[in-house]
Coordinates of N, CA, C and O in Angstrom, one line a residue:
X1 N 13.0 -10.7 4.9 CA 12.8 -10.6 4.6 C 12.0 -8.7 4.4 O 12.5 -8.5 4.0
X2 N 11.1 -9.1 5.0 CA 10.1 -7.6 5.0 C 11.2 -6.9 5.0 O 10.7 -6.0 4.6
X3 N 11.5 -6.4 6.8 CA 12.3 -5.8 6.4 C 13.7 -4.6 5.8 O 14.1 -4.5 6.2
X4 N 13.9 -6.3 5.2 CA 15.1 -5.3 4.3 C 14.1 -5.1 3.0 O 14.9 -4.4 2.5
X5 N 13.9 -5.8 2.8 CA 13.3 -5.2 1.6 C 12.4 -3.8 1.6 O 12.7 -2.3 1.0
X6 N 11.4 -3.4 3.7 CA 11.1 -1.8 3.3 C 11.6 -0.9 4.2 O 11.9 0.4 3.2
X7 N 13.6 -1.5 4.1 CA 14.6 -1.0 4.0 C 14.9 -0.2 3.3 O 15.8 1.3 3.0
X8 N 15.7 -1.1 1.7 CA 15.6 -0.8 1.0 C 14.7 0.4 0.3 O 15.6 0.2 0.2
X9 N 13.6 0.3 0.2 CA 12.8 0.8 -0.8 C 13.0 1.7 -0.5 O 12.8 3.0 -0.9
X10 N 12.7 2.3 1.3 CA 12.6 3.1 1.9 C 13.9 3.9 2.0 O 13.2 5.4 2.5
X11 N 14.6 3.1 2.0 CA 15.9 4.2 2.2 C 16.9 4.2 1.2 O 17.7 5.2 1.4
X12 N 16.1 3.4 0.6 CA 17.8 3.7 -0.6 C 19.4 2.8 -0.5 O 19.7 3.3 -0.8
X13 N 19.5 2.4 0.3 CA 20.6 1.9 1.6 C 21.3 0.7 0.3 O 19.7 0.1 -0.4
X14 N 22.5 0.8 0.2 CA 22.1 -0.2 -0.7 C 23.2 -1.9 -0.4 O 22.3 -1.7 1.2
X15 N 22.4 -2.9 -1.0 CA 22.3 -3.8 -0.6 C 23.3 -4.1 0.4 O 23.0 -4.6 1.1
X16 N 24.5 -4.5 -0.6 CA 26.0 -4.5 0.8 C 25.9 -3.8 2.0 O 27.1 -3.7 3.1
X17 N 25.3 -2.7 2.0 CA 25.1 -1.6 3.3 C 24.1 -2.2 3.9 O 24.6 -2.2 4.9
X18 N 23.4 -2.7 3.7 CA 21.9 -3.4 4.8 C 22.6 -5.1 5.8 O 23.0 -4.8 6.4
X19 N 23.4 -5.4 4.0 CA 23.8 -6.0 4.8 C 25.6 -7.0 5.6 O 25.7 -7.6 6.9
X20 N 26.0 -5.3 5.7 CA 27.0 -5.0 7.2 C 26.2 -4.2 8.0 O 27.2 -3.9 9.2
X21 N 25.2 -4.2 8.2 CA 24.9 -3.6 9.4 C 24.8 -3.9 11.0 O 23.7 -4.6 11.2
X22 N 24.3 -3.6 12.0 CA 24.6 -3.8 13.3 C 23.9 -3.3 13.9 O 23.6 -1.3 13.6
X23 N 22.8 -3.7 14.7 CA 22.2 -3.0 16.2 C 22.6 -2.3 16.1 O 22.4 -1.3 17.0
X24 N 24.3 -1.8 16.5 CA 24.7 -1.2 17.5 C 24.6 0.6 16.6 O 25.8 1.4 17.0
X25 N 24.5 -0.2 15.1 CA 24.3 1.4 14.3 C 22.5 1.6 14.4 O 22.4 3.2 13.4
X26 N 21.2 1.3 14.9 CA 20.0 1.5 14.5 C 19.7 2.3 16.2 O 20.0 1.3 16.7
X27 N 19.1 3.2 15.5 CA 18.2 3.7 16.8 C 17.1 4.0 16.5 O 17.1 5.1 15.7
X28 N 16.3 3.6 16.6 CA 14.4 2.7 17.0 C 14.2 3.9 17.3 O 12.9 4.1 17.6
X29 N 14.6 4.8 18.6 CA 13.7 5.9 19.5 C 14.5 7.0 19.6 O 13.9 8.2 19.0
X30 N 15.4 6.5 18.7 CA 15.8 8.8 18.8 C 15.2 9.8 19.6 O 16.1 8.4 21.3
X31 N 15.2 10.3 19.8 CA 15.7 11.6 20.5 C 14.6 12.9 21.0 O 15.6 13.4 20.5
X32 N 13.3 12.5 21.5 CA 12.7 13.3 21.0 C 12.8 15.0 21.8 O 11.9 15.9 21.3
X33 N 13.3 14.8 23.1 CA 13.4 15.7 24.0 C 14.2 16.7 23.8 O 14.7 17.4 24.0
X34 N 14.7 16.0 22.8 CA 16.2 17.1 22.5 C 16.1 18.3 21.8 O 15.3 18.2 21.1
X35 N 17.0 19.1 21.6 CA 16.5 20.6 20.9 C 17.5 20.3 20.0 O 19.3 20.7 20.7
X36 N 18.1 20.9 19.0 CA 16.3 20.2 17.6 C 16.1 18.5 18.2 O 17.0 17.6 18.6
X37 N 14.9 18.5 17.8 CA 14.0 16.4 18.2 C 15.2 16.1 16.6 O 15.7 15.6 16.7
X38 N 16.3 14.3 17.3 CA 16.8 13.4 16.9 C 16.2 12.2 16.4 O 15.7 12.1 16.9
X39 N 16.0 12.5 16.0 CA 14.2 11.4 15.0 C 15.7 9.9 15.1 O 16.6 9.9 14.4
X40 N 15.4 8.5 15.1 CA 15.4 7.5 14.6 C 16.1 7.4 13.7 O 15.7 8.0 12.3
X41 N 17.2 6.0 13.2 CA 18.0 7.1 12.3 C 19.0 5.2 12.2 O 18.9 4.7 13.1
X42 N 19.5 5.2 11.0 CA 20.5 4.3 11.2 C 21.9 4.9 10.7 O 22.1 5.4 9.7
X43 N 22.9 4.7 10.6 CA 23.8 5.1 10.3 C 24.6 3.7 9.0 O 25.0 2.8 9.9
X44 N 25.3 4.7 8.1 CA 25.8 3.4 7.8 C 26.7 4.1 6.9 O 27.2 5.0 5.8
X45 N 27.7 3.2 7.7 CA 28.9 3.3 7.9 C 30.2 2.7 7.1 O 31.2 3.2 6.7
X46 N 29.2 1.7 6.4 CA 29.4 0.3 6.3 C 29.5 -0.9 5.5 O 28.1 -0.4 4.9
X47 N 30.5 -1.4 4.7 CA 28.8 -1.9 3.3 C 30.8 -3.7 3.8 O 32.2 -3.9 4.7
X48 N 30.3 -5.3 3.4 CA 30.0 -5.4 2.9 C 31.8 -5.9 2.3 O 32.3 -7.3 1.3
X49 N 32.0 -4.8 0.9 CA 33.1 -4.3 0.1 C 34.2 -4.5 1.0 O 34.2 -5.3 1.8
X50 N 35.2 -4.9 0.1 CA 37.0 -5.5 1.0 C 37.3 -3.8 1.6 O 37.2 -3.1 1.5
X51 N 37.5 -4.5 3.2 CA 37.9 -4.0 3.6 C 36.8 -3.1 4.7 O 37.1 -2.1 5.7
X52 N 35.9 -4.0 4.3 CA 34.6 -3.1 5.3 C 33.8 -2.0 4.9 O 32.9 -1.1 4.9
X53 N 34.6 -0.8 4.0 CA 33.9 0.7 4.4 C 32.9 0.2 2.9 O 32.8 -0.5 2.4
X54 N 32.6 1.6 2.6 CA 31.0 2.0 1.8 C 31.6 2.1 0.6 O 33.5 2.4 0.7
X55 N 31.5 2.6 -0.6 CA 31.9 2.6 -1.3 C 32.3 4.0 -2.3 O 33.7 3.7 -2.5
X56 N 32.2 4.7 -0.9 CA 32.5 5.8 -1.4 C 32.3 7.3 -0.3 O 31.9 6.1 1.5
X57 N 34.4 7.9 0.0 CA 33.6 8.8 1.9 C 32.5 9.2 1.8 O 31.3 9.9 2.7
X58 N 31.6 9.4 0.4 CA 30.3 10.2 0.8 C 29.8 9.0 0.2 O 27.8 9.6 1.2
X59 N 29.4 8.1 0.6 CA 29.0 6.8 0.5 C 28.2 6.5 2.7 O 27.5 6.4 3.1
X60 N 29.2 7.4 3.8 CA 29.2 6.9 5.0 C 27.8 8.1 5.4 O 28.5 9.4 5.0
X61 N 27.1 7.7 6.1 CA 26.2 8.4 6.2 C 25.1 8.5 7.0 O 25.1 7.4 7.1
X62 N 24.3 8.7 8.3 CA 23.8 9.2 8.5 C 22.2 8.6 8.5 O 21.0 9.7 7.5
X63 N 21.4 8.2 8.3 CA 20.1 8.4 8.1 C 18.8 8.3 8.5 O 18.4 7.1 9.3
X64 N 17.9 9.7 8.7 CA 16.6 9.4 9.3 C 15.9 8.3 9.4 O 15.4 8.2 7.7
X65 N 15.6 7.6 9.7 CA 14.0 5.8 9.6 C 12.8 6.7 9.4 O 11.9 7.3 10.1
X66 N 11.8 6.7 8.0 CA 10.6 7.0 8.2 C 9.5 5.7 8.9 O 10.7 5.1 9.6
X67 N 8.6 5.9 9.5 CA 8.5 5.4 10.8 C 8.0 3.3 9.6 O 8.2 3.1 10.9
X68 N 7.4 3.6 8.6 CA 7.3 1.8 8.8 C 9.0 1.1 8.6 O 9.1 -0.1 8.8
X69 N 9.9 2.2 8.8 CA 11.0 1.6 8.4 C 11.2 1.3 9.9 O 11.7 0.2 11.1
X70 N 11.0 1.6 11.2 CA 11.2 1.5 12.7 C 10.6 0.1 12.7 O 10.4 -0.2 13.4
X71 N 9.1 1.1 12.0 CA 8.1 -0.3 12.5 C 9.0 -1.7 12.2 O 8.4 -2.3 13.2
X72 N 9.2 -1.9 11.5 CA 9.6 -3.5 10.4 C 10.7 -3.7 10.8 O 12.1 -4.9 11.4
X73 N 11.9 -2.3 11.4 CA 13.0 -2.7 12.5 C 12.5 -3.4 13.2 O 13.5 -5.2 14.5
X74 N 11.2 -3.7 14.2 CA 11.5 -3.7 15.5 C 10.3 -4.9 15.4 O 11.3 -6.3 16.5
X75 N 9.5 -5.0 14.7 CA 9.5 -6.5 14.6 C 10.2 -8.0 13.9 O 10.4 -8.6 14.9
X76 N 11.6 -7.3 13.2 CA 12.4 -7.9 12.3 C 13.2 -8.0 14.0 O 14.2 -9.9 14.0
X77 N 13.7 -7.6 15.0 CA 14.8 -7.6 16.1 C 13.7 -8.1 16.9 O 14.3 -10.0 17.6
X78 N 12.5 -8.5 17.3 CA 11.3 -9.4 18.3 C 11.6 -10.8 16.8 O 11.7 -11.7 18.5
X79 N 11.3 -11.5 16.3 CA 11.9 -12.1 15.6 C 12.7 -13.2 15.6 O 13.2 -13.8 15.5
X80 N 14.1 -11.7 15.0 CA 15.3 -12.2 15.2 C 15.3 -12.8 17.0 O 16.5 -14.0 16.7
X81 N 15.3 -12.6 17.8 CA 16.1 -12.6 19.1 C 14.9 -14.0 18.9 O 15.4 -15.4 20.1
X82 N 13.5 -14.3 18.3 CA 13.0 -16.1 18.6 C 14.1 -16.9 17.4 O 14.6 -18.1 18.6
X83 N 14.5 -16.8 17.0 CA 14.8 -17.1 16.2 C 17.1 -17.4 16.8 O 17.1 -19.0 16.8
X84 N 16.8 -15.9 17.9 CA 18.0 -16.3 18.9 C 17.7 -18.0 19.7 O 19.3 -18.3 19.4
X85 N 16.9 -17.7 20.1 CA 17.2 -19.1 20.6 C 16.2 -20.3 20.9 O 17.3 -20.7 21.0
X86 N 16.4 -20.4 19.7 CA 16.1 -21.5 18.5 C 17.5 -21.5 18.0 O 17.5 -23.8 18.6
X87 N 18.0 -21.1 17.5 CA 19.9 -21.5 17.6 C 20.2 -22.2 18.3 O 21.6 -22.8 18.8
X88 N 20.7 -21.7 19.4 CA 20.6 -22.1 20.4 C 22.6 -21.3 21.0 O 22.5 -20.7 20.0
X89 N 23.4 -23.2 20.6 CA 24.6 -22.7 20.8 C 25.4 -22.4 19.1 O 26.2 -22.2 19.3
X90 N 24.3 -22.4 18.2 CA 24.7 -22.1 16.7 C 24.9 -21.2 16.5 O 24.9 -20.7 15.5
X91 N 24.1 -19.6 17.5 CA 23.9 -18.6 17.2 C 25.2 -18.3 16.9 O 25.6 -18.3 18.9
X92 N 25.8 -17.7 16.2 CA 27.0 -16.3 16.4 C 26.4 -15.0 16.1 O 26.0 -14.3 15.6
X93 N 27.0 -14.7 17.7 CA 26.2 -13.2 17.7 C 26.8 -12.7 17.4 O 28.6 -11.5 17.8
X94 N 27.3 -11.9 16.1 CA 27.5 -11.1 14.8 C 27.0 -9.4 15.5 O 28.0 -8.8 14.8
X95 N 26.1 -9.6 15.9 CA 25.1 -7.7 15.8 C 25.0 -7.3 14.3 O 23.5 -6.2 14.3
X96 N 24.8 -8.2 13.2 CA 24.1 -7.9 12.6 C 22.5 -7.9 12.6 O 21.4 -9.2 13.1
X97 N 22.1 -6.7 11.7 CA 20.7 -7.2 11.9 C 19.7 -7.5 10.7 O 18.9 -8.5 11.3
X98 N 20.5 -8.2 9.8 CA 20.2 -9.7 8.1 C 20.9 -10.3 8.2 O 22.0 -10.1 8.4
X99 N 20.6 -10.8 9.1 CA 21.9 -12.5 9.6 C 20.8 -13.2 9.1 O 19.4 -14.1 8.6
X100 N 22.1 -14.7 8.4 CA 21.1 -16.5 8.7 C 20.6 -16.9 9.3 O 20.1 -15.9 10.6
X101 N 20.1 -17.5 9.7 CA 19.7 -18.3 10.7 C 20.2 -19.0 12.1 O 19.9 -19.1 13.1
X102 N 21.6 -18.5 11.7 CA 22.7 -19.2 12.5 C 23.0 -17.6 13.3 O 24.2 -17.6 14.6
X103 N 22.6 -16.3 12.5 CA 23.4 -15.4 13.3 C 24.5 -15.4 12.2 O 24.6 -13.8 13.1
X104 N 24.5 -15.7 11.6 CA 26.3 -15.1 10.2 C 25.4 -14.5 9.1 O 24.5 -14.4 9.2
X105 N 26.3 -13.4 8.6 CA 26.6 -12.9 7.7 C 25.9 -13.4 6.1 O 25.8 -14.1 5.8
X106 N 24.6 -12.9 5.5 CA 24.1 -12.8 4.3 C 25.3 -13.0 3.3 O 25.5 -11.9 3.2
X107 N 24.9 -13.9 3.1 CA 26.6 -13.1 1.1 C 24.7 -12.7 0.5 O 23.7 -12.7 0.7
X108 N 25.1 -13.1 -1.0 CA 24.1 -11.4 -2.0 C 23.5 -12.7 -2.6 O 21.7 -12.3 -2.8
X109 N 23.8 -14.0 -2.9 CA 22.8 -15.1 -3.3 C 21.8 -15.1 -2.2 O 20.5 -15.3 -2.3
X110 N 22.2 -15.2 -1.3 CA 20.9 -15.3 0.2 C 19.8 -14.1 -0.1 O 18.8 -14.8 -0.2
X111 N 21.0 -13.3 -0.3 CA 19.0 -12.2 -0.4 C 18.3 -12.4 -1.1 O 18.0 -12.2 -1.8
X112 N 19.1 -12.6 -2.4 CA 18.6 -12.8 -3.8 C 17.4 -13.8 -4.1 O 16.5 -14.0 -4.1
X113 N 18.1 -14.7 -3.4 CA 17.0 -16.2 -3.1 C 15.9 -15.3 -2.0 O 14.8 -15.6 -2.6
X114 N 15.6 -14.6 -1.2 CA 15.1 -14.4 -0.5 C 13.6 -13.0 -1.0 O 12.5 -13.5 -0.8
X115 N 14.7 -12.9 -1.7 CA 14.4 -12.1 -2.5 C 12.8 -12.7 -3.6 O 12.5 -12.2 -3.2
X116 N 13.4 -12.9 -4.4 CA 12.7 -14.1 -5.1 C 11.5 -14.3 -4.8 O 10.6 -14.3 -5.5
X117 N 12.4 -15.2 -3.4 CA 10.3 -16.2 -2.7 C 8.9 -14.7 -2.9 O 8.5 -14.9 -2.9
X118 N 9.6 -13.8 -2.3 CA 9.1 -12.6 -2.1 C 8.0 -12.6 -3.2 O 7.2 -12.2 -3.5
X119 N 9.0 -12.4 -4.2 CA 8.0 -11.5 -5.1 C 7.6 -12.1 -5.8 O 6.6 -12.2 -6.6
X120 N 7.8 -13.6 -5.1 CA 6.1 -14.8 -6.4 C 6.1 -14.6 -6.1 O 4.1 -15.1 -6.5
X121 N 5.5 -14.3 -5.1 CA 3.8 -14.7 -4.3 C 3.0 -12.6 -4.6 O 2.4 -12.5 -3.9
X122 N 3.7 -12.0 -5.5 CA 3.6 -10.8 -6.5 C 3.1 -11.3 -7.8 O 3.3 -11.7 -8.0
X123 N 2.8 -10.3 -8.0 CA 2.5 -9.8 -10.0 C 3.5 -9.4 -10.3 O 3.9 -9.8 -12.0
X124 N 4.9 -9.2 -9.8 CA 6.7 -9.1 -10.6 C 6.2 -10.7 -10.8 O 6.7 -11.1 -10.4
X125 N 7.0 -10.4 -12.2 CA 8.8 -11.4 -12.4 C 9.9 -11.5 -11.6 O 10.9 -10.0 -12.7
X126 N 9.5 -12.5 -11.3 CA 10.8 -12.8 -10.3 C 12.7 -12.1 -11.3 O 13.3 -11.6 -10.9
X127 N 12.7 -13.0 -12.8 CA 14.0 -12.4 -13.3 C 13.9 -11.5 -13.9 O 15.3 -11.1 -13.8
X128 N 12.9 -10.4 -13.7 CA 13.2 -9.3 -13.9 C 13.5 -8.5 -13.1 O 14.4 -6.8 -12.9
X129 N 13.7 -8.5 -11.3 CA 14.0 -7.4 -10.5 C 15.1 -8.0 -9.7 O 14.8 -10.0 -9.8
X130 N 16.5 -7.2 -9.6 CA 17.4 -8.2 -8.0 C 16.4 -7.4 -7.2 O 16.2 -6.3 -6.7
X131 N 16.7 -7.6 -5.0 CA 17.3 -6.5 -4.9 C 17.8 -4.8 -5.1 O 17.2 -4.4 -4.9
X132 N 18.4 -4.5 -5.8 CA 19.5 -2.9 -6.6 C 18.1 -3.0 -7.1 O 18.0 -1.0 -7.1
X133 N 17.0 -2.8 -7.1 CA 16.1 -1.9 -7.6 C 15.0 -1.9 -7.2 O 14.3 -0.8 -7.4
X134 N 15.2 -2.4 -6.4 CA 14.8 -1.0 -4.5 C 15.4 -0.3 -4.2 O 14.5 1.3 -4.1
X135 N 16.5 0.5 -4.6 CA 17.6 0.9 -4.8 C 17.0 2.2 -5.3 O 16.6 4.2 -5.7
X136 N 16.6 1.9 -6.8 CA 16.3 1.8 -8.7 C 14.4 3.5 -8.4 O 14.4 3.7 -7.7
X137 N 14.7 2.2 -7.4 CA 13.2 2.6 -6.9 C 12.9 4.4 -6.4 O 12.3 4.6 -6.3
X138 N 13.6 3.2 -4.6 CA 13.6 4.8 -4.5 C 13.9 5.9 -4.9 O 13.3 7.5 -4.5
X139 N 15.4 6.0 -6.0 CA 15.4 7.4 -6.6 C 14.0 7.7 -6.8 O 14.8 9.0 -7.0
X140 N 13.6 7.6 -8.0 CA 12.7 7.4 -8.2 C 11.2 8.0 -8.2 O 10.6 8.7 -8.9
X141 N 11.0 6.9 -6.8 CA 9.7 8.1 -6.8 C 9.9 9.0 -5.4 O 9.4 10.3 -6.4
X142 N 11.5 9.5 -5.4 CA 11.9 10.3 -5.5 C 11.6 11.7 -6.1 O 11.0 12.8 -5.4
X143 N 11.7 11.4 -6.8 CA 12.2 12.6 -7.6 C 11.0 12.3 -8.9 O 10.4 13.6 -8.6
X144 N 9.8 11.2 -8.9 CA 8.3 11.7 -9.1 C 7.6 12.6 -7.9 O 7.1 13.3 -8.4
X145 N 8.3 12.6 -7.0 CA 7.7 13.3 -5.6 C 8.0 14.8 -6.0 O 7.2 15.4 -5.3
X146 N 8.8 15.3 -7.0 CA 9.0 16.8 -6.7 C 10.7 16.4 -5.6 O 11.5 18.3 -5.7
X147 N 11.1 15.5 -5.8 CA 12.3 16.1 -4.7 C 13.4 16.4 -5.7 O 14.3 16.0 -6.2
X148 N 14.4 17.6 -4.5 CA 15.4 17.6 -5.6 C 16.7 16.9 -5.8 O 17.2 16.1 -4.9
X149 N 17.5 17.3 -7.0 CA 18.3 15.8 -7.4 C 19.9 15.8 -6.5 O 20.2 14.5 -5.6
X150 N 19.9 17.1 -5.9 CA 20.6 16.8 -5.2 C 20.7 16.0 -3.8 O 21.9 15.5 -3.1
X151 N 19.6 16.4 -4.0 CA 19.2 16.3 -2.7 C 19.2 14.2 -2.0 O 19.2 14.0 -1.6
X152 N 18.4 14.0 -3.2 CA 18.0 12.9 -3.3 C 19.6 12.3 -3.4 O 19.9 10.9 -3.2
X153 N 20.5 12.3 -3.9 CA 22.0 11.7 -4.1 C 22.9 11.9 -2.8 O 23.6 10.7 -2.3
X154 N 22.5 13.3 -2.7 CA 23.1 13.2 -0.6 C 22.3 11.5 0.2 O 22.7 10.8 0.6
X155 N 21.3 11.6 -0.2 CA 21.0 10.0 0.9 C 21.1 8.6 0.1 O 21.9 8.4 0.6
X156 N 21.5 8.7 -1.0 CA 22.0 7.2 -1.8 C 23.6 7.4 -1.7 O 24.4 6.1 -2.3
X157 N 23.5 8.1 -1.6 CA 25.6 8.0 -0.8 C 26.4 8.4 -1.6 O 27.0 8.5 -2.3
X158 N 26.0 9.0 -3.3 CA 26.4 9.1 -4.8 C 27.8 11.1 -3.7 O 26.6 12.3 -3.8
X159 N 28.8 10.6 -5.1 CA 29.1 12.5 -5.1 C 28.7 13.3 -5.2 O 28.8 14.8 -5.1
X160 N 28.1 13.1 -5.8 CA 27.3 14.6 -7.4 C 26.0 13.8 -8.4 O 25.3 12.6 -7.6
X161 N 25.0 14.5 -8.9 CA 23.9 14.3 -9.1 C 24.2 13.2 -10.5 O 23.0 12.1 -11.0
X162 N 25.2 13.3 -11.3 CA 25.5 12.2 -12.6 C 24.8 11.2 -12.3 O 24.2 10.3 -12.5
X163 N 25.3 9.9 -11.3 CA 25.1 8.9 -11.4 C 23.9 8.5 -10.6 O 23.1 7.7 -11.2
X164 N 23.0 9.7 -10.0 CA 21.6 9.6 -9.4 C 21.0 9.6 -11.0 O 19.6 9.3 -11.0
X165 N 21.5 10.6 -11.7 CA 20.3 10.8 -12.7 C 20.2 9.5 -14.5 O 19.1 9.4 -13.8
X166 N 21.9 9.0 -14.2 CA 21.7 8.8 -15.1 C 21.0 7.0 -15.1 O 20.8 6.4 -16.2
X167 N 22.0 6.2 -13.6 CA 22.0 5.8 -13.7 C 20.5 5.0 -13.0 O 20.0 3.7 -12.7
X168 N 20.5 5.5 -11.6 CA 19.6 5.5 -11.3 C 18.3 5.8 -10.9 O 16.5 4.7 -10.6
X169 N 17.9 7.1 -10.8 CA 15.8 8.3 -11.5 C 15.2 6.8 -12.7 O 15.5 7.2 -14.4
X170 N 14.6 6.4 -12.5 CA 13.8 6.2 -13.9 C 12.4 6.8 -14.1 O 11.7 6.9 -12.7
X171 N 12.6 7.8 -15.0 CA 11.4 8.8 -15.4 C 10.2 8.6 -15.3 O 9.6 7.3 -16.2
X172 N 9.1 8.7 -13.9 CA 7.9 7.9 -13.7 C 6.5 8.9 -14.4 O 5.3 8.1 -15.6
X173 N 6.8 9.4 -14.6 CA 6.8 10.9 -15.5 C 6.3 11.2 -16.2 O 7.3 10.9 -17.0
X174 N 5.6 10.3 -17.2 CA 6.1 10.4 -18.6 C 5.8 11.9 -19.5 O 7.0 11.6 -20.3
X175 N 5.8 13.0 -19.0 CA 5.2 14.2 -19.1 C 6.0 14.9 -18.1 O 5.6 15.0 -17.2
X176 N 7.0 15.7 -18.7 CA 8.1 16.9 -17.4 C 6.5 18.3 -17.9 O 6.3 18.5 -18.7
X177 N 5.8 18.5 -16.2 CA 4.8 19.1 -16.0 C 6.0 21.2 -15.4 O 5.0 21.4 -15.6
X178 N 7.1 20.4 -15.0 CA 7.8 21.7 -13.9 C 7.9 23.4 -15.6 O 7.4 23.3 -14.8
X179 N 7.7 23.0 -16.9 CA 8.4 23.7 -16.9 C 6.9 24.6 -17.0 O 6.1 25.9 -17.0
X180 N 5.9 24.1 -17.5 CA 4.3 24.4 -18.9 C 3.5 25.0 -17.2 O 3.5 25.7 -17.2
X181 N 3.8 24.1 -15.7 CA 3.8 24.8 -14.4 C 3.6 25.8 -14.8 O 3.5 27.1 -14.0
X182 N 6.1 26.1 -14.6 CA 6.0 27.9 -14.0 C 5.3 28.4 -15.2 O 4.7 30.3 -15.0
X183 N 4.9 28.3 -16.6 CA 5.4 29.3 -17.7 C 3.1 29.8 -16.8 O 3.4 30.5 -17.3
X184 N 2.5 28.5 -17.2 CA 1.2 29.4 -16.4 C 1.1 30.3 -15.1 O 0.4 30.7 -15.0
X185 N 2.2 29.9 -14.3 CA 2.2 30.8 -12.9 C 2.2 32.2 -14.0 O 2.1 33.2 -12.6
X186 N 3.2 32.4 -14.1 CA 4.2 33.2 -15.1 C 3.2 35.0 -15.7 O 3.3 35.4 -15.0
X187 N 2.4 33.2 -16.5 CA 1.5 34.3 -17.5 C 0.0 34.0 -17.9 O -0.3 32.7 -18.3
X188 N -0.3 33.9 -16.5 CA -1.3 32.4 -17.1 C -2.9 33.4 -16.9 O -2.1 34.3 -18.7
X189 N -3.4 31.9 -18.0 CA -4.1 32.0 -18.7 C -5.4 33.3 -18.8 O -6.4 33.3 -17.8
X190 N -6.2 34.3 -20.1 CA -6.9 35.3 -19.9 C -8.5 34.1 -19.8 O -8.4 33.0 -20.4
X191 N -9.4 34.2 -18.4 CA -10.5 34.2 -18.5 C -10.8 34.6 -20.1 O -11.1 35.7 -20.5
X192 N -11.6 32.5 -20.0 CA -13.6 33.4 -21.3 C -13.8 34.3 -21.4 O -14.3 34.6 -20.5

């Protein structure tokens, strides 16, 4: 569950997109010697939705991987390889990044149960959080860091900023600072 949580929180991918992610759509090395360099990435082109397509056409995207995601996926692949060996003939090679102990697809219930188990080890109330909350946290953290809403919307696969702003973004900062800071720059205070 570690890699699933890291990717959910640091990429903002939908739970149904991560459950459908295959290793063939993961590039942990990129092409650092290319011009321009190509970073490690994942191709979010499928989901577990009916027909296997993403929620919308805009949802189909390739996302650069933060270093923590690369580390988590490398570790996850090693653990999955051990699980494959333990499972022996019971393993079903579906190329899934996130799979059951026999290589089959995770369902939403599997993910929710595993996520609750993780939350029970923290101070967070497991009844108040679902895996989808990590996507909301991703949007809120990027927004609070100053990233433009248009860029965040593209990262999460939204066609416009409306859903990103009204549904996903939870304002972390209780006081909006941008206006006051801009005006202080334009009209500096007089020295006492």
